[in-house]
GROMACS .gro file of C-alpha atoms in nm:
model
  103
    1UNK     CA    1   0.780   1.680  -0.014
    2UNK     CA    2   0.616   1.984   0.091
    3UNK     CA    3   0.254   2.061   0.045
    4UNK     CA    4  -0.021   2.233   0.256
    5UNK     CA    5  -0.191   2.052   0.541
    6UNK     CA    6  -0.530   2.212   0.541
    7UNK     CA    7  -0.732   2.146   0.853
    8UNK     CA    8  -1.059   2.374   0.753
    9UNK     CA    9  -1.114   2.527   0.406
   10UNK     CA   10  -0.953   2.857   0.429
   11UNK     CA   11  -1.297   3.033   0.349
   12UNK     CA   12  -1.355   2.920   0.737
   13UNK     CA   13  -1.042   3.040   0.880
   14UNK     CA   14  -1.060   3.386   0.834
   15UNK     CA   15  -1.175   3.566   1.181
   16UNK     CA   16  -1.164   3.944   1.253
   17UNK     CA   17  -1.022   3.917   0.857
   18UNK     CA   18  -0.686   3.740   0.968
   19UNK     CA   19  -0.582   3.395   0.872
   20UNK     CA   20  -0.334   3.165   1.071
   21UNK     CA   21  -0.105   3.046   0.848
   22UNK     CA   22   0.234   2.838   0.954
   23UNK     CA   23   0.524   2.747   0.763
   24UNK     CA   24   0.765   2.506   0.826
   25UNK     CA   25   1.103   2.470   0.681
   26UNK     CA   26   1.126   2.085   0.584
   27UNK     CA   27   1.506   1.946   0.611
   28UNK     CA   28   1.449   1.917   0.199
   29UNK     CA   29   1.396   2.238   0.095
   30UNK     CA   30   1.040   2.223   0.060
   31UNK     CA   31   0.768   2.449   0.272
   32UNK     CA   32   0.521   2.283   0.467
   33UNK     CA   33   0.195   2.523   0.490
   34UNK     CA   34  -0.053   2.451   0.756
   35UNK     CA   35  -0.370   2.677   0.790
   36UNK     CA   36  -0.694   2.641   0.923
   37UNK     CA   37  -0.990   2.683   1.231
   38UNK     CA   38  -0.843   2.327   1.378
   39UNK     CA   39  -0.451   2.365   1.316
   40UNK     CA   40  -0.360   2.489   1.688
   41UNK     CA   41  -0.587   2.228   1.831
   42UNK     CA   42  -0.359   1.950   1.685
   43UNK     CA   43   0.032   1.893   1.854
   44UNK     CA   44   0.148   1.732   1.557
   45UNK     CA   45   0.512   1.683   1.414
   46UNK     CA   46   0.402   1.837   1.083
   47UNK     CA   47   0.765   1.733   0.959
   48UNK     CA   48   0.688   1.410   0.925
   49UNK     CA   49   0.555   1.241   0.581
   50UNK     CA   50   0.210   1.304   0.466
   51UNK     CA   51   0.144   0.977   0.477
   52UNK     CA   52   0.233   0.913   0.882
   53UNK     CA   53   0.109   1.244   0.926
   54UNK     CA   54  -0.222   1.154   0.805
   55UNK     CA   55  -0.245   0.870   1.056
   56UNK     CA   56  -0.146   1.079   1.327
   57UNK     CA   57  -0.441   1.329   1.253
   58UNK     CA   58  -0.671   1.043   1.189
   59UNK     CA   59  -0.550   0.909   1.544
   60UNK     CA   60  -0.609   1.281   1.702
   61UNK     CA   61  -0.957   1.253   1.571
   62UNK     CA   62  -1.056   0.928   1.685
   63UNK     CA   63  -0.964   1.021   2.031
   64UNK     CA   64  -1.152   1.346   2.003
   65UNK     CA   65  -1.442   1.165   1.832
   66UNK     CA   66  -1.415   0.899   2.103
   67UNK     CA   67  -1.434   1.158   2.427
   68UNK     CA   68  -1.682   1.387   2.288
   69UNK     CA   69  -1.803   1.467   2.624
   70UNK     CA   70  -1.440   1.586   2.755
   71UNK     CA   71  -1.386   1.769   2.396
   72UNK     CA   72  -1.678   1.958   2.418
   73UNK     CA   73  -1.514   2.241   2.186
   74UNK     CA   74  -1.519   1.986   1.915
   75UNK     CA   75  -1.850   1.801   2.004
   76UNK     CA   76  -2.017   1.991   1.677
   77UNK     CA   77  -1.762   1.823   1.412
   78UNK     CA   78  -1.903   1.514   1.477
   79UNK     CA   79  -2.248   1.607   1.448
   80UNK     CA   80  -2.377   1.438   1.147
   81UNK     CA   81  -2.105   1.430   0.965
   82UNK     CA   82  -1.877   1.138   0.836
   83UNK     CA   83  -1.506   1.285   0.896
   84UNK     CA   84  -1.200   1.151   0.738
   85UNK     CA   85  -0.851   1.262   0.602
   86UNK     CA   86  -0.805   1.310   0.221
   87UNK     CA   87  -0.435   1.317   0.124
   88UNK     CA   88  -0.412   1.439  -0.204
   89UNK     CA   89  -0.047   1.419  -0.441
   90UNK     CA   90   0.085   1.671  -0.166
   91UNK     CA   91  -0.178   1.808   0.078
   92UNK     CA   92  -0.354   1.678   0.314
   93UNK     CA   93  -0.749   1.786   0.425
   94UNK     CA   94  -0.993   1.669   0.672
   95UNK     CA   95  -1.338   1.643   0.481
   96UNK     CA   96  -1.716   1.597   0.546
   97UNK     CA   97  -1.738   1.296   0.330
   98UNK     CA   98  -2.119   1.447   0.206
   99UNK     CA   99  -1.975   1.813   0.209
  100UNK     CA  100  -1.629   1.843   0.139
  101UNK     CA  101  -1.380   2.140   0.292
  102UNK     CA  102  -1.518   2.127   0.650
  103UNK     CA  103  -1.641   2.457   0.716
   0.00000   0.00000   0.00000
């Protein structure tokens, strides 16, 4: 299946009023739609299912989480905050569990 793989809410991506956006062809027709602040931080076969691509980005942020003081970009999406990956009937989302979206 296709479905968007939203790594901020998209009220948060837009900078300088642009918005990166990527599609990817999936061998089955579908689009894949990735957008968000975190996207190009990630190396991620985004071809893969949902479902393993969820663990992957769970993976990614444990790692992150886990070396805070080498990822100091991302030190501040830790910060009080209780992070996981939502995977919805086709989209996946990393939320704030107390806030939603992160932002």
């Amino acid at each position: 299946m296709g479905g968007a793989l939203r790594l901020m809410s998209n009220k948060g991506c837009l900078r300088k009023n642009t918005m990166k956006v990527k599609i990817i062809n999936l061998p089955n027709g579908y689009k894949r739609i990735i957008y968000g602040k975190y996207f190009e931080q990630f190396d991620l076969d985004y071809e893969q299912d949902l479902d393993v691509l969820k663990k992957d980005i769970e993976f990614a942020l444990s790692v992150i989480e886990y070396n805070r003081s080498i990822f100091k970009k991302f030190s501040s999406l830790f910060e009080n905050k209780i992070i996981f990956v939502y995977q919805g009937g086709h989209h996946l989302d990393i939320i704030d569990r107390d806030k939603g979206s992160l932002k």
